[in-house]
PDB file of C-alpha atoms in Angstrom:
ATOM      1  CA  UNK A   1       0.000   0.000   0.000  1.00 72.00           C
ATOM      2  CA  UNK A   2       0.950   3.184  -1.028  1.00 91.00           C
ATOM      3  CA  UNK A   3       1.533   5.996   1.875  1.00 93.00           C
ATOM      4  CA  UNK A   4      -1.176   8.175   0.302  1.00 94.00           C
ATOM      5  CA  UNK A   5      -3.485   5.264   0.851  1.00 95.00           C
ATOM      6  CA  UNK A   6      -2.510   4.736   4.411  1.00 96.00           C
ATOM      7  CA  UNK A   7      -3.162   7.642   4.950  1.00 96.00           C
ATOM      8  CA  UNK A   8      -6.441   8.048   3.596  1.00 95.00           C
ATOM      9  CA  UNK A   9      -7.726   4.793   5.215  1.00 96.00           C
ATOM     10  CA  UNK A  10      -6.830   6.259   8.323  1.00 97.00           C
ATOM     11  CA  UNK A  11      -9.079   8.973   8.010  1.00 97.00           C
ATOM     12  CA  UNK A  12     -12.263   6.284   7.747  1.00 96.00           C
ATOM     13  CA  UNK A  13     -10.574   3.886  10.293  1.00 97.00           C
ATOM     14  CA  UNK A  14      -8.834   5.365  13.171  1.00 97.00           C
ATOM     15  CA  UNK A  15     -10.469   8.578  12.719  1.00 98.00           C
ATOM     16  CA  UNK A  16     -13.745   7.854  11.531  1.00 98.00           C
ATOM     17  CA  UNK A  17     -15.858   8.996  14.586  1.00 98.00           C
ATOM     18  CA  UNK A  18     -13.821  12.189  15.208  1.00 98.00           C
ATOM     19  CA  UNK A  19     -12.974  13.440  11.291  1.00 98.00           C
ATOM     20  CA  UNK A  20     -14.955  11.258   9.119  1.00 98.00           C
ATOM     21  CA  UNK A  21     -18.188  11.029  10.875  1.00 98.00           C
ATOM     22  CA  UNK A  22     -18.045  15.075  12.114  1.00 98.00           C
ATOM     23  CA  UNK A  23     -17.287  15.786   7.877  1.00 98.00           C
ATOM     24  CA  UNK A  24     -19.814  14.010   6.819  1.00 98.00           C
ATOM     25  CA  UNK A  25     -22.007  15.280   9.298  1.00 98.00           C
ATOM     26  CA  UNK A  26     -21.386  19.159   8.348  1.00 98.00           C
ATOM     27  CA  UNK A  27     -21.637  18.095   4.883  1.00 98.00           C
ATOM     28  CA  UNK A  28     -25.253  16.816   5.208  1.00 97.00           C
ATOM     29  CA  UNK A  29     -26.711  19.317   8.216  1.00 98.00           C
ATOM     30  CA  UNK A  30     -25.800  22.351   6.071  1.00 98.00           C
ATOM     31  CA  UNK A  31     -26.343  20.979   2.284  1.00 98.00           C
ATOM     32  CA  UNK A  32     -22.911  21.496   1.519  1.00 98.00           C
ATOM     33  CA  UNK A  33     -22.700  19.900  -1.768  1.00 98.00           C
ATOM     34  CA  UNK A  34     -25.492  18.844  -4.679  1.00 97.00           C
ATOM     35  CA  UNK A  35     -25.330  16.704  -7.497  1.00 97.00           C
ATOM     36  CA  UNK A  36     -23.010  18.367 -10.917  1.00 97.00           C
ATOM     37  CA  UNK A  37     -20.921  20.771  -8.338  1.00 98.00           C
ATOM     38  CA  UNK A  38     -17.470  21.720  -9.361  1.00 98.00           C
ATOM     39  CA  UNK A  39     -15.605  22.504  -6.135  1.00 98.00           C
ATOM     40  CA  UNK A  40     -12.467  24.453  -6.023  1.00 98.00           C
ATOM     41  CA  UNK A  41     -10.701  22.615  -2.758  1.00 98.00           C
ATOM     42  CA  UNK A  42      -8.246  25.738  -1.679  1.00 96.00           C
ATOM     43  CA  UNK A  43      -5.035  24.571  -0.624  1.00 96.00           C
ATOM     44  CA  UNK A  44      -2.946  26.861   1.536  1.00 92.00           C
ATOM     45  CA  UNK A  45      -0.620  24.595   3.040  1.00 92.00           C
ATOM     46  CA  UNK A  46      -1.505  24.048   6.263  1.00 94.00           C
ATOM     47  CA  UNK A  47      -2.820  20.970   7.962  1.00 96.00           C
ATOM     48  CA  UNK A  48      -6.828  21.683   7.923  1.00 97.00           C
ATOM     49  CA  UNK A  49      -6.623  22.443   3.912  1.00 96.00           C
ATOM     50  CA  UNK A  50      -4.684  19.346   3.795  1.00 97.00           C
ATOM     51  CA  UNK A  51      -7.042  17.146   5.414  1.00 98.00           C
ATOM     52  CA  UNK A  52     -10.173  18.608   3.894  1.00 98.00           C
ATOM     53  CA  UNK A  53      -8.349  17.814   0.139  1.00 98.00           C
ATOM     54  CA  UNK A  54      -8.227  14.066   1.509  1.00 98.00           C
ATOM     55  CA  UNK A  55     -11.815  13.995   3.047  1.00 98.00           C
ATOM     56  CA  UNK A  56     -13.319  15.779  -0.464  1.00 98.00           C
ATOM     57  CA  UNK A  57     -11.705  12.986  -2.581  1.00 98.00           C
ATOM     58  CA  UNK A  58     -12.783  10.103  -0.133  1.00 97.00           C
ATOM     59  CA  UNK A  59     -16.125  11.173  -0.417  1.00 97.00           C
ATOM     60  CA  UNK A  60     -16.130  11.974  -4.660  1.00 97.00           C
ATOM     61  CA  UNK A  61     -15.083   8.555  -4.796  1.00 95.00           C
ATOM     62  CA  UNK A  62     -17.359   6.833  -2.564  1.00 93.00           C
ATOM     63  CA  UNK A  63     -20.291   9.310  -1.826  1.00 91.00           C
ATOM     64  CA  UNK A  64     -23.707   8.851  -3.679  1.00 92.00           C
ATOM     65  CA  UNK A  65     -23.412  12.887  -5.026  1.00 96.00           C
ATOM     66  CA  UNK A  66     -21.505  13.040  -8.320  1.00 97.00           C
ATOM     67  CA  UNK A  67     -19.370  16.561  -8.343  1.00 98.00           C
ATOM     68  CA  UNK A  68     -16.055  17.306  -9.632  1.00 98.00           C
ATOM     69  CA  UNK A  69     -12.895  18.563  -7.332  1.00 98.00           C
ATOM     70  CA  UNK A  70     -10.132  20.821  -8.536  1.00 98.00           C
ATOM     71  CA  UNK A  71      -7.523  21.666  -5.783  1.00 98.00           C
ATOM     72  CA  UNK A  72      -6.495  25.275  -5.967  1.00 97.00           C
ATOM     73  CA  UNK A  73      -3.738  26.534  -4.212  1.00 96.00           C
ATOM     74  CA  UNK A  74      -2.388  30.260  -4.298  1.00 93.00           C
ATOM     75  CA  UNK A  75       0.944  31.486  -3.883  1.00 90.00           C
ATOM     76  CA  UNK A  76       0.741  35.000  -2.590  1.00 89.00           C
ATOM     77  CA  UNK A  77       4.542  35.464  -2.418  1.00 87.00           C
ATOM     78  CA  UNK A  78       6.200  32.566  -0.501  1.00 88.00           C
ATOM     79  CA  UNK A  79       9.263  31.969   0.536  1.00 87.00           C
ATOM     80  CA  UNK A  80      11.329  29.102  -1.474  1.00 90.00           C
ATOM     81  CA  UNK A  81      11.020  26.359   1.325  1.00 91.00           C
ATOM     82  CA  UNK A  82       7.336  27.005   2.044  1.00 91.00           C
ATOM     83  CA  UNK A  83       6.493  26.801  -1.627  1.00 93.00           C
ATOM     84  CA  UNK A  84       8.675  23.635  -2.164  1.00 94.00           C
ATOM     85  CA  UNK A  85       6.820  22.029   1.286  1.00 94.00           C
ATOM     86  CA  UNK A  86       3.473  22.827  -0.081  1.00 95.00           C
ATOM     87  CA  UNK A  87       4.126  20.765  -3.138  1.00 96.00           C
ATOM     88  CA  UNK A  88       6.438  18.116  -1.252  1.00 96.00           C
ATOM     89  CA  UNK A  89       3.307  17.581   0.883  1.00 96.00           C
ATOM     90  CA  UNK A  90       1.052  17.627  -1.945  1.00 97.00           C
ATOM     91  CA  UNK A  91       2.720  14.654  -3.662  1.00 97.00           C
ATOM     92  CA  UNK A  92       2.689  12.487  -0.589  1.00 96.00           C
ATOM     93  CA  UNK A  93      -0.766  13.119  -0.234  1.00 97.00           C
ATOM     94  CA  UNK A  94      -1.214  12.296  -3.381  1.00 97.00           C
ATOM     95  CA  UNK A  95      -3.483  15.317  -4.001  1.00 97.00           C
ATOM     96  CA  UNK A  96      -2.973  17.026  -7.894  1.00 97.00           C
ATOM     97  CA  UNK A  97      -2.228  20.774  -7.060  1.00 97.00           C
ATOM     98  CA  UNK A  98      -3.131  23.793  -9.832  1.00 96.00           C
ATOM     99  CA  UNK A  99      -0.957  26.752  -8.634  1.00 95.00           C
ATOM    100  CA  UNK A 100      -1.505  30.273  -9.636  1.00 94.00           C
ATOM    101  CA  UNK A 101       0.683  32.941  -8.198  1.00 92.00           C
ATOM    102  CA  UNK A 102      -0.206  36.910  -7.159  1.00 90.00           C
ATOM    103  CA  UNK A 103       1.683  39.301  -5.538  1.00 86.00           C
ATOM    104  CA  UNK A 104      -0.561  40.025  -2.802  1.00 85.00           C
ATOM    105  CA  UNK A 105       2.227  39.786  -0.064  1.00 83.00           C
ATOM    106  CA  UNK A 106       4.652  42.532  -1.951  1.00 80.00           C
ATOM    107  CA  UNK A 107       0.974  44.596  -2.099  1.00 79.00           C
ATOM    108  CA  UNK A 108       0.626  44.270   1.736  1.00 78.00           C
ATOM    109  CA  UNK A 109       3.887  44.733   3.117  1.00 74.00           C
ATOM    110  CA  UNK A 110       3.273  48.404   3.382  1.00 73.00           C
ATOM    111  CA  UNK A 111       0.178  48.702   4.846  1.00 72.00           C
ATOM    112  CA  UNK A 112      -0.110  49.722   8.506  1.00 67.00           C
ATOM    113  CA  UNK A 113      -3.649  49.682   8.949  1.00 70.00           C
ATOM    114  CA  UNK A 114      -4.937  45.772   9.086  1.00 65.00           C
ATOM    115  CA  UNK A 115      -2.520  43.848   6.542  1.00 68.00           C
ATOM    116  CA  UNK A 116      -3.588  41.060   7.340  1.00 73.00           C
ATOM    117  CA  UNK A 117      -7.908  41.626   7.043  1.00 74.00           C
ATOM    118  CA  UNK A 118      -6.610  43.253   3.582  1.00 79.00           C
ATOM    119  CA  UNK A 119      -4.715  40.103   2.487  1.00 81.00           C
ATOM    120  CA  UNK A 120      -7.736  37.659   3.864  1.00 81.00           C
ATOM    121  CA  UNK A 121      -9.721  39.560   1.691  1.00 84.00           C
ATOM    122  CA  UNK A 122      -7.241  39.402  -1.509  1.00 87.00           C
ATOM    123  CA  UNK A 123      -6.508  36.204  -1.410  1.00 88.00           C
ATOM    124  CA  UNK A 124     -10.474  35.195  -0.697  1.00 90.00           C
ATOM    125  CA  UNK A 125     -11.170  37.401  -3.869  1.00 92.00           C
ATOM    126  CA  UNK A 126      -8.156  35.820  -6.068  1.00 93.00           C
ATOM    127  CA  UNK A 127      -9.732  32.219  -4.780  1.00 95.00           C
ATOM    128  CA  UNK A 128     -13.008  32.782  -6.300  1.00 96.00           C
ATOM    129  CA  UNK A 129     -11.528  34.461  -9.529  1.00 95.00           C
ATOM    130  CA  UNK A 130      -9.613  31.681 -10.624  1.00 96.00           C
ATOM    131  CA  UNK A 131     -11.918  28.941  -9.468  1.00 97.00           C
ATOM    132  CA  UNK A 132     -14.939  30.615 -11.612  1.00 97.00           C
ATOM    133  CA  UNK A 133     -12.293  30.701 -14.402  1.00 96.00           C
ATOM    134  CA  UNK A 134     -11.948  26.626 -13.823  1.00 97.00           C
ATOM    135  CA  UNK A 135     -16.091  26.539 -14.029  1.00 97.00           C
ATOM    136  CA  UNK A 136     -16.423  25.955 -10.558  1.00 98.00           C
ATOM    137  CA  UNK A 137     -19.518  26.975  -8.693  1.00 98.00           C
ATOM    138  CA  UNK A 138     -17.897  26.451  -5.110  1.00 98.00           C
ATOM    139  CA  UNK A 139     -14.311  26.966  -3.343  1.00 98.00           C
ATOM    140  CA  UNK A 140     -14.396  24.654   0.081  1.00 98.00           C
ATOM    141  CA  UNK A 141     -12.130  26.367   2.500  1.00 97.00           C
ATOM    142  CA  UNK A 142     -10.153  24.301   5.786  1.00 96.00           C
ATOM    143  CA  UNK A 143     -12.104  26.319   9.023  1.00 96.00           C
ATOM    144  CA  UNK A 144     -13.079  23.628  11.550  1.00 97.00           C
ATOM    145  CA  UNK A 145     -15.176  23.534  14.977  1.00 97.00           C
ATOM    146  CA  UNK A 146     -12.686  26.172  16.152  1.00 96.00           C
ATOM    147  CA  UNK A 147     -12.483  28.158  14.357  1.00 95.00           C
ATOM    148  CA  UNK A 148     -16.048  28.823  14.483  1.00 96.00           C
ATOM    149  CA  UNK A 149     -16.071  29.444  17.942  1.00 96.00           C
ATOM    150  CA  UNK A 150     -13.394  31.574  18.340  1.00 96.00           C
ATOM    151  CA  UNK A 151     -15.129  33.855  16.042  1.00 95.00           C
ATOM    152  CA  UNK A 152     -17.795  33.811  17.789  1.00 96.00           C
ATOM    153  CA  UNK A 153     -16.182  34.956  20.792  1.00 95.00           C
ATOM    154  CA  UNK A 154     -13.692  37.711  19.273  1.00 94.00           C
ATOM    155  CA  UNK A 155     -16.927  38.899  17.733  1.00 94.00           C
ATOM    156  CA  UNK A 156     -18.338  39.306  21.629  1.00 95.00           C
ATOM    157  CA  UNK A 157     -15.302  40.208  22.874  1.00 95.00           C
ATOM    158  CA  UNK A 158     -13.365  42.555  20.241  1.00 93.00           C
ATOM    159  CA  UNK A 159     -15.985  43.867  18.177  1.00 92.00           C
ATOM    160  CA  UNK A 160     -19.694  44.197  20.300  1.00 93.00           C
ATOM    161  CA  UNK A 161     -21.265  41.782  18.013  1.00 93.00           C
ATOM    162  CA  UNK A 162     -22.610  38.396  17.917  1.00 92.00           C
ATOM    163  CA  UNK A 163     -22.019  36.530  14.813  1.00 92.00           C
ATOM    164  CA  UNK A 164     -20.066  33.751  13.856  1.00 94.00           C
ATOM    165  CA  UNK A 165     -18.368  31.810  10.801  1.00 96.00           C
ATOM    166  CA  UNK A 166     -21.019  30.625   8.462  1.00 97.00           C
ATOM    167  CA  UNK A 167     -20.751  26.833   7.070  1.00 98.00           C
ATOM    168  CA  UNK A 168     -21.367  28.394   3.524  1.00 98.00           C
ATOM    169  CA  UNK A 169     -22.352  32.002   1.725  1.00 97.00           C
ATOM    170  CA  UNK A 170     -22.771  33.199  -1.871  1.00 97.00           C
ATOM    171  CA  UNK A 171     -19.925  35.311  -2.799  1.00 95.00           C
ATOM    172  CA  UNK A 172     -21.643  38.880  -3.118  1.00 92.00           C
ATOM    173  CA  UNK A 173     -19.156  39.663  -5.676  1.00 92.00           C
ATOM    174  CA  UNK A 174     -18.516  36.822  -7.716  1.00 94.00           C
ATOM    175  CA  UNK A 175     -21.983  36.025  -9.452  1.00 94.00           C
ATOM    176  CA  UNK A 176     -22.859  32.361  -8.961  1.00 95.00           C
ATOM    177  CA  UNK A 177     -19.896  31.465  -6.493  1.00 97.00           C
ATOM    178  CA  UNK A 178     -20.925  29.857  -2.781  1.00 98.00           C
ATOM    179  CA  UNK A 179     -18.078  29.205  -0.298  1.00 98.00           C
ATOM    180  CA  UNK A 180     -18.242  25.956   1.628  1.00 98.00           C
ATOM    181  CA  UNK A 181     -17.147  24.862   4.985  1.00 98.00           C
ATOM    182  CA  UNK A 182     -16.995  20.929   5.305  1.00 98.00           C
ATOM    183  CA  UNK A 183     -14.758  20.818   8.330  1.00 98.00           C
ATOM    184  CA  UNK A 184     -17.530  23.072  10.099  1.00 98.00           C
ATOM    185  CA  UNK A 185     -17.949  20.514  12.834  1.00 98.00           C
ATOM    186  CA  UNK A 186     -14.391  18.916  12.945  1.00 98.00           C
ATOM    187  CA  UNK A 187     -12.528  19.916  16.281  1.00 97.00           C
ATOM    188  CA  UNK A 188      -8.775  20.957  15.855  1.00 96.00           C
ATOM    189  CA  UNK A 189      -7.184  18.701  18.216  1.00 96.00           C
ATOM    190  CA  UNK A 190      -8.513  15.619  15.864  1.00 98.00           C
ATOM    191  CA  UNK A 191      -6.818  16.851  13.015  1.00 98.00           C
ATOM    192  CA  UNK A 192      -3.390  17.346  14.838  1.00 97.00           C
ATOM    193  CA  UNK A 193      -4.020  13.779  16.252  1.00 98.00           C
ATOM    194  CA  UNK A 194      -4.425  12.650  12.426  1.00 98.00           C
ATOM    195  CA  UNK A 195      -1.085  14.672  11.171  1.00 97.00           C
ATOM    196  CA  UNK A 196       1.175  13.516  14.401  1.00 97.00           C
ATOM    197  CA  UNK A 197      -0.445   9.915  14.079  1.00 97.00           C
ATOM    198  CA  UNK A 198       0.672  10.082   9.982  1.00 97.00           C
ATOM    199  CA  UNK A 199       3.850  11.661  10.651  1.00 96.00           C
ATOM    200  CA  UNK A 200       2.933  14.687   8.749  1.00 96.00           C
ATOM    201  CA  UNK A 201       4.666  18.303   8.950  1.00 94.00           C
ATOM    202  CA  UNK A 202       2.361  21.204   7.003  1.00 94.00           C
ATOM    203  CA  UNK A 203       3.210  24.796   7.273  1.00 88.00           C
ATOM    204  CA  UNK A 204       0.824  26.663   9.751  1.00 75.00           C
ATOM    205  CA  UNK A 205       1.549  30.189   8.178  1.00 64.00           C
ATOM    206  CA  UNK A 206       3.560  31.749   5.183  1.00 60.00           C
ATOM    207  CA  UNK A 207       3.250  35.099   5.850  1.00 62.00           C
ATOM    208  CA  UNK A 208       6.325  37.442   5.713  1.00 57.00           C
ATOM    209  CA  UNK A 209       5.187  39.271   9.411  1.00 55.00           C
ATOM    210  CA  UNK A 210       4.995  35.578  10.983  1.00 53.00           C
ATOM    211  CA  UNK A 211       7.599  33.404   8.927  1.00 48.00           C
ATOM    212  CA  UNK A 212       9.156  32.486  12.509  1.00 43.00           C
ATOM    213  CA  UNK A 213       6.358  29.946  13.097  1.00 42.00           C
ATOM    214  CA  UNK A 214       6.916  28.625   9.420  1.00 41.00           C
ATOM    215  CA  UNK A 215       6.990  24.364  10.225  1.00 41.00           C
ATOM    216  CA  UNK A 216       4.743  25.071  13.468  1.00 41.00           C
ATOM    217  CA  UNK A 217       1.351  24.020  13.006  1.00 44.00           C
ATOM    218  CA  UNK A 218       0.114  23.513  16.078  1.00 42.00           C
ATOM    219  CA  UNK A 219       0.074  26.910  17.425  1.00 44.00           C
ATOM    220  CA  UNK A 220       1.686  30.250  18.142  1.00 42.00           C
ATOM    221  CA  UNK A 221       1.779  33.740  17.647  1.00 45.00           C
ATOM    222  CA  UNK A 222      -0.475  36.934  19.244  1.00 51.00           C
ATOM    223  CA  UNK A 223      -2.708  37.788  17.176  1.00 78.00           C
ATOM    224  CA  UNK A 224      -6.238  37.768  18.608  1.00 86.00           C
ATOM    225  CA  UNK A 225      -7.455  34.318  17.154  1.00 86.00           C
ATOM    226  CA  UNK A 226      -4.888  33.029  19.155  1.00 89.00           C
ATOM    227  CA  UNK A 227      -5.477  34.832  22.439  1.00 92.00           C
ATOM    228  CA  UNK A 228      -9.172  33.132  21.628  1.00 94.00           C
ATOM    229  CA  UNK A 229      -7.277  29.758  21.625  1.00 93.00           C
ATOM    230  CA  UNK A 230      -5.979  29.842  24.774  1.00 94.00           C
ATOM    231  CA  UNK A 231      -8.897  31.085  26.463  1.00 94.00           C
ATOM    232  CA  UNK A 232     -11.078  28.121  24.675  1.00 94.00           C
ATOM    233  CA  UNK A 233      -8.432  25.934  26.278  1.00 93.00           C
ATOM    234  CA  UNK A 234      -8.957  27.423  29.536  1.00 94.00           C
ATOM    235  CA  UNK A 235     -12.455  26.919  29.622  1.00 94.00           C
ATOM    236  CA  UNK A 236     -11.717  23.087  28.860  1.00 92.00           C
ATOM    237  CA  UNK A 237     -10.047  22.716  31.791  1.00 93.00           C
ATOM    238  CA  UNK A 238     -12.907  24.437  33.960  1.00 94.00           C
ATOM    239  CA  UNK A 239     -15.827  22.582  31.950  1.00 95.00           C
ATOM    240  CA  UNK A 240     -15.700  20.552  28.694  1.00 90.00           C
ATOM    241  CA  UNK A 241     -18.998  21.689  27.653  1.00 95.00           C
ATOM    242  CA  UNK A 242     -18.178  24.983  27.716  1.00 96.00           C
ATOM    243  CA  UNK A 243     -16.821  24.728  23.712  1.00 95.00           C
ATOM    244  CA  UNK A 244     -19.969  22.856  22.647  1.00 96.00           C
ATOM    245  CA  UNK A 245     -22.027  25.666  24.938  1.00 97.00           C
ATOM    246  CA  UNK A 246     -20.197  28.350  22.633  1.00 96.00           C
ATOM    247  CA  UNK A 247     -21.208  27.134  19.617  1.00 97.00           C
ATOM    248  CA  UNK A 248     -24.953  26.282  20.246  1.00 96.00           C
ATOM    249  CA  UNK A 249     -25.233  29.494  21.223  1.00 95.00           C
ATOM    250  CA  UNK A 250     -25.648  30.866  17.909  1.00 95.00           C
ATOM    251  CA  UNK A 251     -28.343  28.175  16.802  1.00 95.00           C
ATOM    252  CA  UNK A 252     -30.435  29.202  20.029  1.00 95.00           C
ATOM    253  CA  UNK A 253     -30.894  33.273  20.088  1.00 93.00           C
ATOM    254  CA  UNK A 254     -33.738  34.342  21.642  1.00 94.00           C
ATOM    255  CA  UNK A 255     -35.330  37.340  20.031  1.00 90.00           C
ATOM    256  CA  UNK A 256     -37.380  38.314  23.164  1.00 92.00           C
ATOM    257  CA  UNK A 257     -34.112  38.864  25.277  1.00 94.00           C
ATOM    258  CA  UNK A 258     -32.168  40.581  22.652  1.00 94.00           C
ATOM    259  CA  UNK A 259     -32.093  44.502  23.060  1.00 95.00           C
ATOM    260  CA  UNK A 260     -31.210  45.101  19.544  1.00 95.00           C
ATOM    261  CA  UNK A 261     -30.344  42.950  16.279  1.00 94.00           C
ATOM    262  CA  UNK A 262     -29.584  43.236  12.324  1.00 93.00           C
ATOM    263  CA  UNK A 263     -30.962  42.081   9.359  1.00 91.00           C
ATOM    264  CA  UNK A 264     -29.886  42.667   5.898  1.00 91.00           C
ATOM    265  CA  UNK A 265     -27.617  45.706   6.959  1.00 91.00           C
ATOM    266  CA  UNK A 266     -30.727  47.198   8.784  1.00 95.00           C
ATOM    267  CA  UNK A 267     -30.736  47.894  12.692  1.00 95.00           C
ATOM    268  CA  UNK A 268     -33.666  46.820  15.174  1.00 95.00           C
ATOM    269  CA  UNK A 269     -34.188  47.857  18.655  1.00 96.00           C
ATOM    270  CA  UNK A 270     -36.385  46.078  21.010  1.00 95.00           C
ATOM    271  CA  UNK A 271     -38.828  49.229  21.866  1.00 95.00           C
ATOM    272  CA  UNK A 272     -39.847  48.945  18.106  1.00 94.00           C
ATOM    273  CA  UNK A 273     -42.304  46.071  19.300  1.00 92.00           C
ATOM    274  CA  UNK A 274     -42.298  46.170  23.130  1.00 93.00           C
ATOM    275  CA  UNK A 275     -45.837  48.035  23.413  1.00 93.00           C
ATOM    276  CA  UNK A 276     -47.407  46.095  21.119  1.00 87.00           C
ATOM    277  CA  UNK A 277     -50.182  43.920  22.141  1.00 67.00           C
TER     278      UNK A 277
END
């Protein structure tokens, strides 16, 4: 057996409950995928992207759903040895990589104000360019369980809001194009478990401002998403619920005990209805 294919029967064998089951899950609670999609799989490197790539062709080959796959990965400016890792890992994955390169990184070297929410939004934009170009209706990005939840708590916590990561949206500005989630439900700590149990190093990220965690994937860094990830892990130790508490949250709103809310860009305050019979 090839290592690609020990790999991949991994995923449905010693990580069936934890990845498998949780993908499959996501993929039928949110109607994730329909018969004739063409799915741009974005590769960036790292070890969720990585894992979604293997759990998208498991499931084209064996899933009742016929849709095509075309793995899409970006170089925004790269270093040499994250570039070569990218395709090193790519080939031991057996996964079949289309590249297209932008200069996104030489754009955002010189902006003060919020590189990186300017380069998300580049590279997001370059994503759905080139995957339309391919004829695909979809690009399935790597975000997992928590990432989800520590969005929904630097929302709360950083910008007086309550919202969270969606498991898919149509692209406002690419006609057509949907973004998918499929790792929506898939907690973190499984997927390191599956690259440390496969003996698997991915690059966690490429960015010039952060190159010192290059070959670090399990962590790192101050940003805010981070500071989120340690106090998730906190809360862990105090309760295990607490994560799964986080995330239900956002399925169970109550209306009556909100003071104020927005829909479709358009603000509502709870005195609007409060003396109505």
């Amino acid at each position: 057996m090839e290592r690609y294919q020990e790999i991949e029967r991994s995923i449905i064998t010693k990580f069936r409950k934890p990845i498998w089951k949780k993908f499959i899950d996501g993929i039928n609670e949110y109607e994730l995928i329909k018969e004739g999609d063409k799915i741009a799989v974005c590769i960036s490197g790292g070890k969720d992207s990585m894992i979604l790539a293997k759990c998208m062709q498991e499931l084209q080959r064996h899933g009742k759903v016929k849709f095509e796959l075309v793995f899409l990965c970006m170089d925004p400016g790269y270093n040499e040895i994250n570039r070569q890792m990218i395709e090193n890992n790519a080939k031991i994955l057996n996964i079949p990589l289309t590249i297209f390169e932008t200069d996104i990184f030489d754009i955002v070297a010189d902006i003060d104000d919020s590189p990186c929410y300017l380069c998300a939004r580049m590279r997001r934009g370059y994503l759905y360019k080139n995957a339309q170009a391919l004829g695909c209706n979809k690009i399935a990005l790597g975000h997992h369980f928590d990432d989800a939840i520590e969005t929904i708590l630097m929302s709360m916590l950083y910008g007086a809001q309550i919202q969270t990561m969606m498991p898919k949206l149509k692209s406002t500005n690419h006609e057509g194009m949907e973004l998918i989630r499929p790792l929506y439900l898939v907690k973190e700590a499984d997927i390191i478990k599956w690259k440390e149990s496969n003996d698997l190093q991915f690059i966690q990220c490429a960015c010039r401002f952060t190159e010192n965690c290059t070959l670090s994937d399990n962590g790192g860094g101050n940003s805010k998403r981070q500071e989120m990830k340690s106090l998730i892990k906190k809360f862990r130790q105090t309760n295990e619920a607490i994560e799964m508490n986080i995330f239900r949250s956002v399925y169970n709103v109550n209306l009556n005990t909100v003071i104020g809310y927005s829909k479709d860009g358009e603000k509502h305050h709870f005195l609007e209805t409060y003396d109505e019979e």
